[in-house]
PDB file of C-alpha atoms and ligand atoms in Angstrom:
ATOM      1  CA  UNK Y   1       0.003   0.011   0.037  1.00  0.00           C
ATOM      2  CA  UNK Y   2       1.336   3.475  -0.758  1.00  0.00           C
ATOM      3  CA  UNK Y   3       0.189   7.026   0.010  1.00  0.00           C
ATOM      4  CA  UNK Y   4      -0.488   8.858  -3.247  1.00  0.00           C
ATOM      5  CA  UNK Y   5      -1.453  12.357  -4.217  1.00  0.00           C
ATOM      6  CA  UNK Y   6      -5.115  13.327  -4.034  1.00  0.00           C
ATOM      7  CA  UNK Y   7      -5.735  13.972  -7.818  1.00  0.00           C
ATOM      8  CA  UNK Y   8      -8.765  16.153  -7.100  1.00  0.00           C
ATOM      9  CA  UNK Y   9      -7.084  18.791  -5.009  1.00  0.00           C
ATOM     10  CA  UNK Y  10      -3.531  18.631  -6.282  1.00  0.00           C
ATOM     11  CA  UNK Y  11      -3.849  21.612  -8.574  1.00  0.00           C
ATOM     12  CA  UNK Y  12      -5.546  23.891  -6.072  1.00  0.00           C
ATOM     13  CA  UNK Y  13      -2.932  26.282  -4.656  1.00  0.00           C
ATOM     14  CA  UNK Y  14      -2.232  26.460  -0.955  1.00  0.00           C
ATOM     15  CA  UNK Y  15      -2.361  29.726   0.810  1.00  0.00           C
ATOM     16  CA  UNK Y  16       1.067  31.378   1.489  1.00  0.00           C
ATOM     17  CA  UNK Y  17       2.976  30.510   4.659  1.00  0.00           C
ATOM     18  CA  UNK Y  18       5.185  27.936   6.263  1.00  0.00           C
ATOM     19  CA  UNK Y  19       4.008  24.303   6.538  1.00  0.00           C
ATOM     20  CA  UNK Y  20       6.054  22.124   8.890  1.00  0.00           C
ATOM     21  CA  UNK Y  21       5.586  18.598   7.689  1.00  0.00           C
ATOM     22  CA  UNK Y  22       6.573  15.351   9.480  1.00  0.00           C
ATOM     23  CA  UNK Y  23       7.840  12.554   7.198  1.00  0.00           C
ATOM     24  CA  UNK Y  24       8.436   8.806   7.770  1.00  0.00           C
ATOM     25  CA  UNK Y  25      11.197   7.542  10.058  1.00  0.00           C
ATOM     26  CA  UNK Y  26      11.752   4.347   8.067  1.00  0.00           C
ATOM     27  CA  UNK Y  27       8.599   2.990   6.632  1.00  0.00           C
ATOM     28  CA  UNK Y  28       7.737   5.156   3.664  1.00  0.00           C
ATOM     29  CA  UNK Y  29       3.996   4.608   4.154  1.00  0.00           C
ATOM     30  CA  UNK Y  30       4.093   6.307   7.565  1.00  0.00           C
ATOM     31  CA  UNK Y  31       2.964   9.685   6.207  1.00  0.00           C
ATOM     32  CA  UNK Y  32      -0.375  11.350   6.702  1.00  0.00           C
ATOM     33  CA  UNK Y  33      -2.797  12.020   3.845  1.00  0.00           C
ATOM     34  CA  UNK Y  34      -2.707  15.670   4.736  1.00  0.00           C
ATOM     35  CA  UNK Y  35       1.127  15.723   4.529  1.00  0.00           C
ATOM     36  CA  UNK Y  36       0.937  14.168   1.038  1.00  0.00           C
ATOM     37  CA  UNK Y  37      -1.711  16.731  -0.040  1.00  0.00           C
ATOM     38  CA  UNK Y  38       0.390  19.668   1.240  1.00  0.00           C
ATOM     39  CA  UNK Y  39       3.572  18.359  -0.364  1.00  0.00           C
ATOM     40  CA  UNK Y  40       1.695  18.040  -3.653  1.00  0.00           C
ATOM     41  CA  UNK Y  41       0.217  21.520  -3.569  1.00  0.00           C
ATOM     42  CA  UNK Y  42       3.072  23.612  -2.064  1.00  0.00           C
ATOM     43  CA  UNK Y  43       5.341  25.891  -4.086  1.00  0.00           C
ATOM     44  CA  UNK Y  44       8.568  24.387  -2.851  1.00  0.00           C
ATOM     45  CA  UNK Y  45      10.158  22.378  -0.054  1.00  0.00           C
ATOM     46  CA  UNK Y  46      13.002  23.396   2.259  1.00  0.00           C
ATOM     47  CA  UNK Y  47      14.869  20.176   3.257  1.00  0.00           C
ATOM     48  CA  UNK Y  48      18.082  18.975   4.842  1.00  0.00           C
ATOM     49  CA  UNK Y  49      19.233  16.758   1.967  1.00  0.00           C
ATOM     50  CA  UNK Y  50      17.658  17.060  -1.455  1.00  0.00           C
ATOM     51  CA  UNK Y  51      18.547  13.353  -2.278  1.00  0.00           C
ATOM     52  CA  UNK Y  52      16.684  12.048   0.782  1.00  0.00           C
ATOM     53  CA  UNK Y  53      13.585  14.232   0.233  1.00  0.00           C
ATOM     54  CA  UNK Y  54      13.761  13.575  -3.547  1.00  0.00           C
ATOM     55  CA  UNK Y  55      13.459   9.834  -2.824  1.00  0.00           C
ATOM     56  CA  UNK Y  56      10.352  10.342  -0.726  1.00  0.00           C
ATOM     57  CA  UNK Y  57       8.762  12.613  -3.313  1.00  0.00           C
ATOM     58  CA  UNK Y  58       9.503  10.126  -6.057  1.00  0.00           C
ATOM     59  CA  UNK Y  59       7.782   7.390  -3.961  1.00  0.00           C
ATOM     60  CA  UNK Y  60       4.761   9.704  -3.664  1.00  0.00           C
ATOM     61  CA  UNK Y  61       4.736  10.652  -7.303  1.00  0.00           C
ATOM     62  CA  UNK Y  62       5.410  14.383  -6.555  1.00  0.00           C
ATOM     63  CA  UNK Y  63       7.823  16.767  -8.237  1.00  0.00           C
ATOM     64  CA  UNK Y  64       8.620  20.125  -6.523  1.00  0.00           C
ATOM     65  CA  UNK Y  65      11.503  22.621  -6.244  1.00  0.00           C
ATOM     66  CA  UNK Y  66      13.764  21.545  -3.353  1.00  0.00           C
ATOM     67  CA  UNK Y  67      15.787  24.101  -1.386  1.00  0.00           C
ATOM     68  CA  UNK Y  68      18.581  22.913   0.858  1.00  0.00           C
ATOM     69  CA  UNK Y  69      18.293  24.271   4.400  1.00  0.00           C
ATOM     70  CA  UNK Y  70      19.755  23.635   7.860  1.00  0.00           C
ATOM     71  CA  UNK Y  71      20.038  25.906  10.886  1.00  0.00           C
ATOM     72  CA  UNK Y  72      23.647  26.683   9.911  1.00  0.00           C
ATOM     73  CA  UNK Y  73      22.602  27.980   6.524  1.00  0.00           C
ATOM     74  CA  UNK Y  74      23.584  31.570   5.884  1.00  0.00           C
ATOM     75  CA  UNK Y  75      21.230  34.136   7.473  1.00  0.00           C
ATOM     76  CA  UNK Y  76      20.520  35.488   3.973  1.00  0.00           C
ATOM     77  CA  UNK Y  77      19.306  32.004   2.779  1.00  0.00           C
ATOM     78  CA  UNK Y  78      16.932  31.958   5.739  1.00  0.00           C
ATOM     79  CA  UNK Y  79      15.828  35.518   5.000  1.00  0.00           C
ATOM     80  CA  UNK Y  80      15.171  34.534   1.375  1.00  0.00           C
ATOM     81  CA  UNK Y  81      13.002  31.583   2.496  1.00  0.00           C
ATOM     82  CA  UNK Y  82      11.055  33.751   4.968  1.00  0.00           C
ATOM     83  CA  UNK Y  83      10.539  36.321   2.181  1.00  0.00           C
ATOM     84  CA  UNK Y  84       9.112  33.556  -0.057  1.00  0.00           C
ATOM     85  CA  UNK Y  85       6.648  32.479   2.672  1.00  0.00           C
ATOM     86  CA  UNK Y  86       4.979  35.884   2.398  1.00  0.00           C
ATOM     87  CA  UNK Y  87       3.655  34.974  -1.080  1.00  0.00           C
ATOM     88  CA  UNK Y  88       4.179  31.248  -1.521  1.00  0.00           C
ATOM     89  CA  UNK Y  89       3.456  28.016   0.337  1.00  0.00           C
ATOM     90  CA  UNK Y  90       6.795  26.765   1.668  1.00  0.00           C
ATOM     91  CA  UNK Y  91       7.094  23.308   3.275  1.00  0.00           C
ATOM     92  CA  UNK Y  92       9.794  22.456   5.770  1.00  0.00           C
ATOM     93  CA  UNK Y  93      10.785  18.808   6.142  1.00  0.00           C
ATOM     94  CA  UNK Y  94      13.788  17.063   7.636  1.00  0.00           C
ATOM     95  CA  UNK Y  95      15.416  13.836   6.430  1.00  0.00           C
ATOM     96  CA  UNK Y  96      13.081  11.815   8.662  1.00  0.00           C
ATOM     97  CA  UNK Y  97      10.431  12.375  11.293  1.00  0.00           C
ATOM     98  CA  UNK Y  98       9.298  15.619  12.783  1.00  0.00           C
ATOM     99  CA  UNK Y  99      11.295  18.710  11.825  1.00  0.00           C
ATOM    100  CA  UNK Y 100      12.924  20.638  14.717  1.00  0.00           C
ATOM    101  CA  UNK Y 101      13.062  17.505  16.950  1.00  0.00           C
ATOM    102  CA  UNK Y 102      16.917  17.118  17.001  1.00  0.00           C
ATOM    103  CA  UNK Y 103      16.647  18.440  13.416  1.00  0.00           C
ATOM    104  CA  UNK Y 104      16.895  21.813  11.701  1.00  0.00           C
ATOM    105  CA  UNK Y 105      14.063  24.389  11.665  1.00  0.00           C
ATOM    106  CA  UNK Y 106      14.167  26.206  14.970  1.00  0.00           C
ATOM    107  CA  UNK Y 107      15.762  29.376  13.562  1.00  0.00           C
ATOM    108  CA  UNK Y 108      13.619  29.315  10.470  1.00  0.00           C
ATOM    109  CA  UNK Y 109      10.415  29.052  12.525  1.00  0.00           C
ATOM    110  CA  UNK Y 110      11.558  31.728  14.921  1.00  0.00           C
ATOM    111  CA  UNK Y 111      12.385  34.147  12.028  1.00  0.00           C
ATOM    112  CA  UNK Y 112       9.129  33.342  10.186  1.00  0.00           C
ATOM    113  CA  UNK Y 113       7.167  34.088  13.382  1.00  0.00           C
ATOM    114  CA  UNK Y 114       8.983  37.404  13.806  1.00  0.00           C
ATOM    115  CA  UNK Y 115       8.139  38.275  10.202  1.00  0.00           C
ATOM    116  CA  UNK Y 116       4.396  37.532  10.789  1.00  0.00           C
ATOM    117  CA  UNK Y 117       4.352  34.504   8.463  1.00  0.00           C
ATOM    118  CA  UNK Y 118       1.258  32.166   8.835  1.00  0.00           C
ATOM    119  CA  UNK Y 119       2.732  28.878  10.150  1.00  0.00           C
ATOM    120  CA  UNK Y 120       1.166  25.521  10.631  1.00  0.00           C
ATOM    121  CA  UNK Y 121       2.602  22.184  11.691  1.00  0.00           C
ATOM    122  CA  UNK Y 122       1.409  18.815  10.380  1.00  0.00           C
ATOM    123  CA  UNK Y 123       1.939  16.083  12.989  1.00  0.00           C
ATOM    124  CA  UNK Y 124       3.308  12.661  12.064  1.00  0.00           C
ATOM    125  CA  UNK Y 125       6.132  10.219  12.719  1.00  0.00           C
ATOM    126  CA  UNK Y 126       8.581  10.955  15.505  1.00  0.00           C
ATOM    127  CA  UNK Y 127      11.081   8.409  16.759  1.00  0.00           C
ATOM    128  CA  UNK Y 128      10.932   9.471  20.383  1.00  0.00           C
ATOM    129  CA  UNK Y 129       7.160   9.093  20.654  1.00  0.00           C
ATOM    130  CA  UNK Y 130       7.221   5.781  18.773  1.00  0.00           C
ATOM    131  CA  UNK Y 131       9.868   4.458  21.124  1.00  0.00           C
ATOM    132  CA  UNK Y 132       8.067   5.733  24.228  1.00  0.00           C
ATOM    133  CA  UNK Y 133       4.852   3.943  23.263  1.00  0.00           C
ATOM    134  CA  UNK Y 134       6.678   0.740  22.463  1.00  0.00           C
ATOM    135  CA  UNK Y 135       8.997   0.493  25.508  1.00  0.00           C
ATOM    136  CA  UNK Y 136       6.504  -0.329  28.225  1.00  0.00           C
ATOM    137  CA  UNK Y 137       8.266   2.267  30.463  1.00  0.00           C
ATOM    138  CA  UNK Y 138       6.047   4.830  32.297  1.00  0.00           C
ATOM    139  CA  UNK Y 139       4.906   7.458  29.830  1.00  0.00           C
ATOM    140  CA  UNK Y 140       2.867   9.829  31.982  1.00  0.00           C
ATOM    141  CA  UNK Y 141       5.928  12.039  32.311  1.00  0.00           C
ATOM    142  CA  UNK Y 142       9.030  11.980  30.117  1.00  0.00           C
ATOM    143  CA  UNK Y 143      12.093  14.122  29.532  1.00  0.00           C
ATOM    144  CA  UNK Y 144      13.449  14.177  26.024  1.00  0.00           C
ATOM    145  CA  UNK Y 145      17.094  15.218  26.112  1.00  0.00           C
ATOM    146  CA  UNK Y 146      18.144  14.786  22.473  1.00  0.00           C
ATOM    147  CA  UNK Y 147      21.549  13.173  21.757  1.00  0.00           C
ATOM    148  CA  UNK Y 148      23.906  12.406  24.630  1.00  0.00           C
ATOM    149  CA  UNK Y 149      27.296  14.164  24.248  1.00  0.00           C
ATOM    150  CA  UNK Y 150      30.016  12.310  22.456  1.00  0.00           C
ATOM    151  CA  UNK Y 151      32.829  12.792  25.040  1.00  0.00           C
ATOM    152  CA  UNK Y 152      32.825  10.474  28.079  1.00  0.00           C
ATOM    153  CA  UNK Y 153      32.913  13.139  30.770  1.00  0.00           C
ATOM    154  CA  UNK Y 154      30.282  15.334  29.185  1.00  0.00           C
ATOM    155  CA  UNK Y 155      28.063  12.262  28.677  1.00  0.00           C
ATOM    156  CA  UNK Y 156      28.372  11.299  32.405  1.00  0.00           C
ATOM    157  CA  UNK Y 157      27.756  14.916  33.486  1.00  0.00           C
ATOM    158  CA  UNK Y 158      24.586  15.110  31.411  1.00  0.00           C
ATOM    159  CA  UNK Y 159      23.282  11.770  32.743  1.00  0.00           C
ATOM    160  CA  UNK Y 160      24.079  12.849  36.357  1.00  0.00           C
ATOM    161  CA  UNK Y 161      22.205  16.112  35.690  1.00  0.00           C
ATOM    162  CA  UNK Y 162      18.960  14.349  34.657  1.00  0.00           C
ATOM    163  CA  UNK Y 163      19.265  11.217  36.884  1.00  0.00           C
ATOM    164  CA  UNK Y 164      16.939  12.512  39.623  1.00  0.00           C
ATOM    165  CA  UNK Y 165      14.202  13.886  37.282  1.00  0.00           C
ATOM    166  CA  UNK Y 166      10.966  12.111  38.104  1.00  0.00           C
ATOM    167  CA  UNK Y 167      10.239  11.028  34.559  1.00  0.00           C
ATOM    168  CA  UNK Y 168      11.258   8.503  31.892  1.00  0.00           C
ATOM    169  CA  UNK Y 169      14.407   9.825  30.238  1.00  0.00           C
ATOM    170  CA  UNK Y 170      14.542   9.634  26.409  1.00  0.00           C
ATOM    171  CA  UNK Y 171      17.727  10.075  24.304  1.00  0.00           C
ATOM    172  CA  UNK Y 172      18.567   9.712  20.683  1.00  0.00           C
ATOM    173  CA  UNK Y 173      21.557   7.426  20.110  1.00  0.00           C
ATOM    174  CA  UNK Y 174      23.683   5.835  17.470  1.00  0.00           C
ATOM    175  CA  UNK Y 175      24.899   2.211  17.200  1.00  0.00           C
ATOM    176  CA  UNK Y 176      28.667   2.910  17.633  1.00  0.00           C
ATOM    177  CA  UNK Y 177      28.025   4.858  20.917  1.00  0.00           C
ATOM    178  CA  UNK Y 178      25.299   2.684  22.462  1.00  0.00           C
ATOM    179  CA  UNK Y 179      27.518   0.527  24.647  1.00  0.00           C
ATOM    180  CA  UNK Y 180      29.380   3.494  26.058  1.00  0.00           C
ATOM    181  CA  UNK Y 181      26.095   5.159  26.973  1.00  0.00           C
ATOM    182  CA  UNK Y 182      24.749   1.936  28.547  1.00  0.00           C
ATOM    183  CA  UNK Y 183      27.948   1.641  30.612  1.00  0.00           C
ATOM    184  CA  UNK Y 184      27.607   5.218  31.819  1.00  0.00           C
ATOM    185  CA  UNK Y 185      23.908   4.644  32.687  1.00  0.00           C
ATOM    186  CA  UNK Y 186      24.895   1.532  34.598  1.00  0.00           C
ATOM    187  CA  UNK Y 187      27.393   3.540  36.601  1.00  0.00           C
ATOM    188  CA  UNK Y 188      24.998   6.463  37.346  1.00  0.00           C
ATOM    189  CA  UNK Y 189      21.600   4.727  37.518  1.00  0.00           C
ATOM    190  CA  UNK Y 190      22.424   0.969  37.911  1.00  0.00           C
ATOM    191  CA  UNK Y 191      19.002  -0.393  39.054  1.00  0.00           C
ATOM    192  CA  UNK Y 192      16.855   1.423  36.477  1.00  0.00           C
ATOM    193  CA  UNK Y 193      15.274  -0.410  33.592  1.00  0.00           C
ATOM    194  CA  UNK Y 194      16.456   0.711  30.171  1.00  0.00           C
ATOM    195  CA  UNK Y 195      14.893   0.255  26.716  1.00  0.00           C
ATOM    196  CA  UNK Y 196      16.786   0.209  23.465  1.00  0.00           C
ATOM    197  CA  UNK Y 197      14.347   0.879  20.598  1.00  0.00           C
ATOM    198  CA  UNK Y 198      16.117   0.216  17.300  1.00  0.00           C
ATOM    199  CA  UNK Y 199      15.235   0.497  13.619  1.00  0.00           C
ATOM    200  CA  UNK Y 200      11.709   1.588  14.412  1.00  0.00           C
ATOM    201  CA  UNK Y 201       9.121   0.997  11.689  1.00  0.00           C
ATOM    202  CA  UNK Y 202      11.803  -0.865   9.661  1.00  0.00           C
ATOM    203  CA  UNK Y 203      12.159  -4.541   8.827  1.00  0.00           C
ATOM    204  CA  UNK Y 204      14.434  -5.315  11.768  1.00  0.00           C
ATOM    205  CA  UNK Y 205      12.607  -3.261  14.340  1.00  0.00           C
ATOM    206  CA  UNK Y 206      13.577  -4.263  17.858  1.00  0.00           C
ATOM    207  CA  UNK Y 207      12.782  -3.054  21.389  1.00  0.00           C
ATOM    208  CA  UNK Y 208      14.721  -4.626  24.199  1.00  0.00           C
ATOM    209  CA  UNK Y 209      14.112  -3.711  27.851  1.00  0.00           C
ATOM    210  CA  UNK Y 210      16.436  -4.839  30.699  1.00  0.00           C
ATOM    211  CA  UNK Y 211      18.944  -3.521  33.218  1.00  0.00           C
ATOM    212  CA  UNK Y 212      21.737  -1.405  31.715  1.00  0.00           C
ATOM    213  CA  UNK Y 213      24.467  -3.960  32.508  1.00  0.00           C
ATOM    214  CA  UNK Y 214      22.535  -6.710  30.777  1.00  0.00           C
ATOM    215  CA  UNK Y 215      21.927  -4.595  27.698  1.00  0.00           C
ATOM    216  CA  UNK Y 216      25.532  -3.513  27.618  1.00  0.00           C
ATOM    217  CA  UNK Y 217      26.603  -7.210  27.655  1.00  0.00           C
ATOM    218  CA  UNK Y 218      24.119  -7.999  24.911  1.00  0.00           C
ATOM    219  CA  UNK Y 219      25.206  -5.221  22.585  1.00  0.00           C
ATOM    220  CA  UNK Y 220      28.851  -5.802  23.243  1.00  0.00           C
ATOM    221  CA  UNK Y 221      28.309  -9.340  21.882  1.00  0.00           C
ATOM    222  CA  UNK Y 222      25.881  -8.200  19.128  1.00  0.00           C
ATOM    223  CA  UNK Y 223      27.080  -4.951  17.729  1.00  0.00           C
ATOM    224  CA  UNK Y 224      23.919  -2.784  17.157  1.00  0.00           C
ATOM    225  CA  UNK Y 225      23.151  -1.488  13.734  1.00  0.00           C
ATOM    226  CA  UNK Y 226      20.821   1.329  12.700  1.00  0.00           C
ATOM    227  CA  UNK Y 227      19.124   4.146  14.442  1.00  0.00           C
ATOM    228  CA  UNK Y 228      18.359   3.932  18.151  1.00  0.00           C
ATOM    229  CA  UNK Y 229      16.223   5.586  20.898  1.00  0.00           C
ATOM    230  CA  UNK Y 230      17.445   4.990  24.432  1.00  0.00           C
ATOM    231  CA  UNK Y 231      15.025   5.201  27.309  1.00  0.00           C
ATOM    232  CA  UNK Y 232      15.680   5.063  31.066  1.00  0.00           C
ATOM    233  CA  UNK Y 233      12.893   4.338  33.581  1.00  0.00           C
ATOM    234  CA  UNK Y 234      12.218   6.994  36.205  1.00  0.00           C
ATOM    235  CA  UNK Y 235      13.716   6.661  39.693  1.00  0.00           C
ATOM    236  CA  UNK Y 236      11.588   4.115  41.676  1.00  0.00           C
ATOM    237  CA  UNK Y 237      10.384   6.834  44.072  1.00  0.00           C
ATOM    238  CA  UNK Y 238       8.737   8.439  41.072  1.00  0.00           C
ATOM    239  CA  UNK Y 239       7.006   5.244  40.003  1.00  0.00           C
ATOM    240  CA  UNK Y 240       5.673   4.299  43.385  1.00  0.00           C
ATOM    241  CA  UNK Y 241       4.169   7.183  45.292  1.00  0.00           C
ATOM    242  CA  UNK Y 242       2.801   6.964  48.808  1.00  0.00           C
ATOM    243  CA  UNK Y 243      -0.666   6.261  47.477  1.00  0.00           C
ATOM    244  CA  UNK Y 244       0.517   3.090  45.716  1.00  0.00           C
ATOM    245  CA  UNK Y 245       2.435   2.120  48.824  1.00  0.00           C
ATOM    246  CA  UNK Y 246      -0.645   2.539  51.013  1.00  0.00           C
ATOM    247  CA  UNK Y 247      -2.536  -0.051  48.997  1.00  0.00           C
ATOM    248  CA  UNK Y 248       0.393  -2.535  49.212  1.00  0.00           C
ATOM    249  CA  UNK Y 249       0.793  -1.890  52.956  1.00  0.00           C
ATOM    250  CA  UNK Y 250      -2.944  -2.418  53.705  1.00  0.00           C
ATOM    251  CA  UNK Y 251      -2.685  -5.701  51.820  1.00  0.00           C
ATOM    252  CA  UNK Y 252       0.481  -6.831  53.636  1.00  0.00           C
ATOM    253  CA  UNK Y 253      -0.892  -5.828  57.080  1.00  0.00           C
ATOM    254  CA  UNK Y 254      -3.651  -8.439  56.663  1.00  0.00           C
ATOM    255  CA  UNK Y 255      -1.148 -11.217  57.099  1.00  0.00           C
ATOM    256  CA  UNK Y 256       1.959  -9.756  58.756  1.00  0.00           C
ATOM    257  CA  UNK Y 257       3.341  -7.412  61.426  1.00  0.00           C
ATOM    258  CA  UNK Y 258       3.936  -3.749  60.581  1.00  0.00           C
ATOM    259  CA  UNK Y 259       7.742  -4.156  60.488  1.00  0.00           C
ATOM    260  CA  UNK Y 260       7.462  -7.107  58.044  1.00  0.00           C
ATOM    261  CA  UNK Y 261       4.916  -5.262  55.907  1.00  0.00           C
ATOM    262  CA  UNK Y 262       7.218  -2.206  55.747  1.00  0.00           C
ATOM    263  CA  UNK Y 263      10.189  -4.404  54.754  1.00  0.00           C
ATOM    264  CA  UNK Y 264       8.182  -6.225  52.038  1.00  0.00           C
ATOM    265  CA  UNK Y 265       6.767  -2.993  50.541  1.00  0.00           C
ATOM    266  CA  UNK Y 266      10.202  -1.319  50.731  1.00  0.00           C
ATOM    267  CA  UNK Y 267      11.665  -4.130  48.698  1.00  0.00           C
ATOM    268  CA  UNK Y 268       8.930  -3.961  46.102  1.00  0.00           C
ATOM    269  CA  UNK Y 269       8.895  -0.226  45.666  1.00  0.00           C
ATOM    270  CA  UNK Y 270      12.360   1.051  46.605  1.00  0.00           C
ATOM    271  CA  UNK Y 271      10.667   3.455  49.079  1.00  0.00           C
ATOM    272  CA  UNK Y 272      12.243   4.120  52.472  1.00  0.00           C
ATOM    273  CA  UNK Y 273      11.556   1.303  55.000  1.00  0.00           C
ATOM    274  CA  UNK Y 274      11.368   3.566  58.095  1.00  0.00           C
ATOM    275  CA  UNK Y 275       8.920   5.878  56.347  1.00  0.00           C
ATOM    276  CA  UNK Y 276       6.846   2.854  55.337  1.00  0.00           C
ATOM    277  CA  UNK Y 277       6.917   1.489  58.929  1.00  0.00           C
ATOM    278  CA  UNK Y 278       5.581   4.832  60.274  1.00  0.00           C
ATOM    279  CA  UNK Y 279       2.899   4.787  57.615  1.00  0.00           C
ATOM    280  CA  UNK Y 280       1.981   1.153  58.446  1.00  0.00           C
ATOM    281  CA  UNK Y 281       1.573   2.073  62.121  1.00  0.00           C
ATOM    282  CA  UNK Y 282      -0.657   4.945  61.099  1.00  0.00           C
ATOM    283  CA  UNK Y 283      -2.738   2.716  58.854  1.00  0.00           C
ATOM    284  CA  UNK Y 284      -3.031   0.059  61.610  1.00  0.00           C
ATOM    285  CA  UNK Y 285      -4.330   2.771  63.954  1.00  0.00           C
ATOM    286  CA  UNK Y 286      -6.999   3.893  61.482  1.00  0.00           C
TER     287      UNK Y 286
HETATM  288  N1  LIG E   1      13.364  14.459  13.764  1.00  0.00           N
HETATM  289  C1  LIG E   1      13.554  13.067  13.998  1.00  0.00           C
HETATM  290  C2  LIG E   1      12.295  12.507  14.744  1.00  0.00           C
HETATM  291  O1  LIG E   1      11.273  13.121  14.699  1.00  0.00           O
HETATM  292  O2  LIG E   1      12.420  11.514  15.418  1.00  0.00           O
HETATM  293  C3  LIG E   1      14.841  12.732  14.688  1.00  0.00           C
HETATM  294  C4  LIG E   1      16.031  13.154  13.913  1.00  0.00           C
HETATM  295  S1  LIG E   1      17.589  12.843  14.689  1.00  0.00           S
HETATM  296  C5  LIG E   1      18.708  13.704  13.657  1.00  0.00           C
HETATM  297  C6  LIG E   1      17.946  11.197  14.222  1.00  0.00           C
HETATM  298  C7  LIG E   1      17.833  10.289  15.460  1.00  0.00           C
HETATM  299  O3  LIG E   1      16.508   9.929  15.690  1.00  0.00           O
HETATM  300  C8  LIG E   1      18.576   8.943  15.264  1.00  0.00           C
HETATM  301  O4  LIG E   1      19.964   9.017  15.548  1.00  0.00           O
HETATM  302  C9  LIG E   1      17.850   8.067  16.221  1.00  0.00           C
HETATM  303  O5  LIG E   1      18.338   8.304  17.555  1.00  0.00           O
HETATM  304  C10 LIG E   1      16.405   8.581  16.110  1.00  0.00           C
HETATM  305  N2  LIG E   1      15.720   7.826  15.073  1.00  0.00           N
HETATM  306  C11 LIG E   1      15.277   8.278  13.874  1.00  0.00           C
HETATM  307  N3  LIG E   1      14.646   7.299  13.201  1.00  0.00           N
HETATM  308  C12 LIG E   1      14.685   6.240  13.962  1.00  0.00           C
HETATM  309  C13 LIG E   1      14.240   4.853  13.805  1.00  0.00           C
HETATM  310  N4  LIG E   1      13.637   4.495  12.721  1.00  0.00           N
HETATM  311  N5  LIG E   1      14.453   3.992  14.828  1.00  0.00           N
HETATM  312  C14 LIG E   1      15.065   4.384  15.977  1.00  0.00           C
HETATM  313  N6  LIG E   1      15.542   5.640  16.152  1.00  0.00           N
HETATM  314  C15 LIG E   1      15.338   6.548  15.146  1.00  0.00           C
END
């Protein structure tokens, strides 16, 4: 099955402005019908790599002017694009996924806003969201921190900075650096579950969840290929709050003493045993 251009609307012009369009992260059919329609009707497309975007357009049966753009492009190139948006429909795409998410576009959007351009963003594929939904790690709160730094000390410093955040941590990663990152996570957050989501939406998609030391051993033996999202579970205190602990304590108090109940719930949740004992005594008194 492939997404194709809507032949009825493809010749109707789009109103002028900037259209931020998400594209597939591997499987070329992961593109919305609205995205295909906008690509087919726009006046031109600003993209990171004209060969990559050209391949997608060919697959969709679309031919449009392509303008190379990244956030390091000369200010005058950006100014020219913003000028175009005043009278033409300009699309911004990145090589894959959602533009601006660890990809170019921030400066362009900021300048377009300042110039009063009408801007809209078409949602679609994004590796971090795909990985988060697949991992089985808590997703009510997450912190996306982009790529980990390349240098060992900077990588450790960044991990130490976010280790106490009460949320699932999400990083973009590459195969050659994965084991180094897992080793650093094992040093800084040893007991936390980690997910490695690899080659999402592609033929060899894989999502492996385990302790960092186990994953590090696995990927040392099986060198990881392709693109990777790395996720770290929140600190246990963030997963189990006192409300969850109450339910476990009440249950345990049916069959054991307060001290035993506190020890059992501390083991299961990682919460402080003394605090749980005090809470168990309170619950017993109620
Ligand atoms: N803007 C993109 C998005 O919306 O996800 C991300 C671009 S960033 C330059 C590229 C990184 O995204 C890769 O190094 C990898 O960490 C992640 N990524 C992209 N596609 C992926 C895929 N199919 N499977 C796993 N990770 C992917």
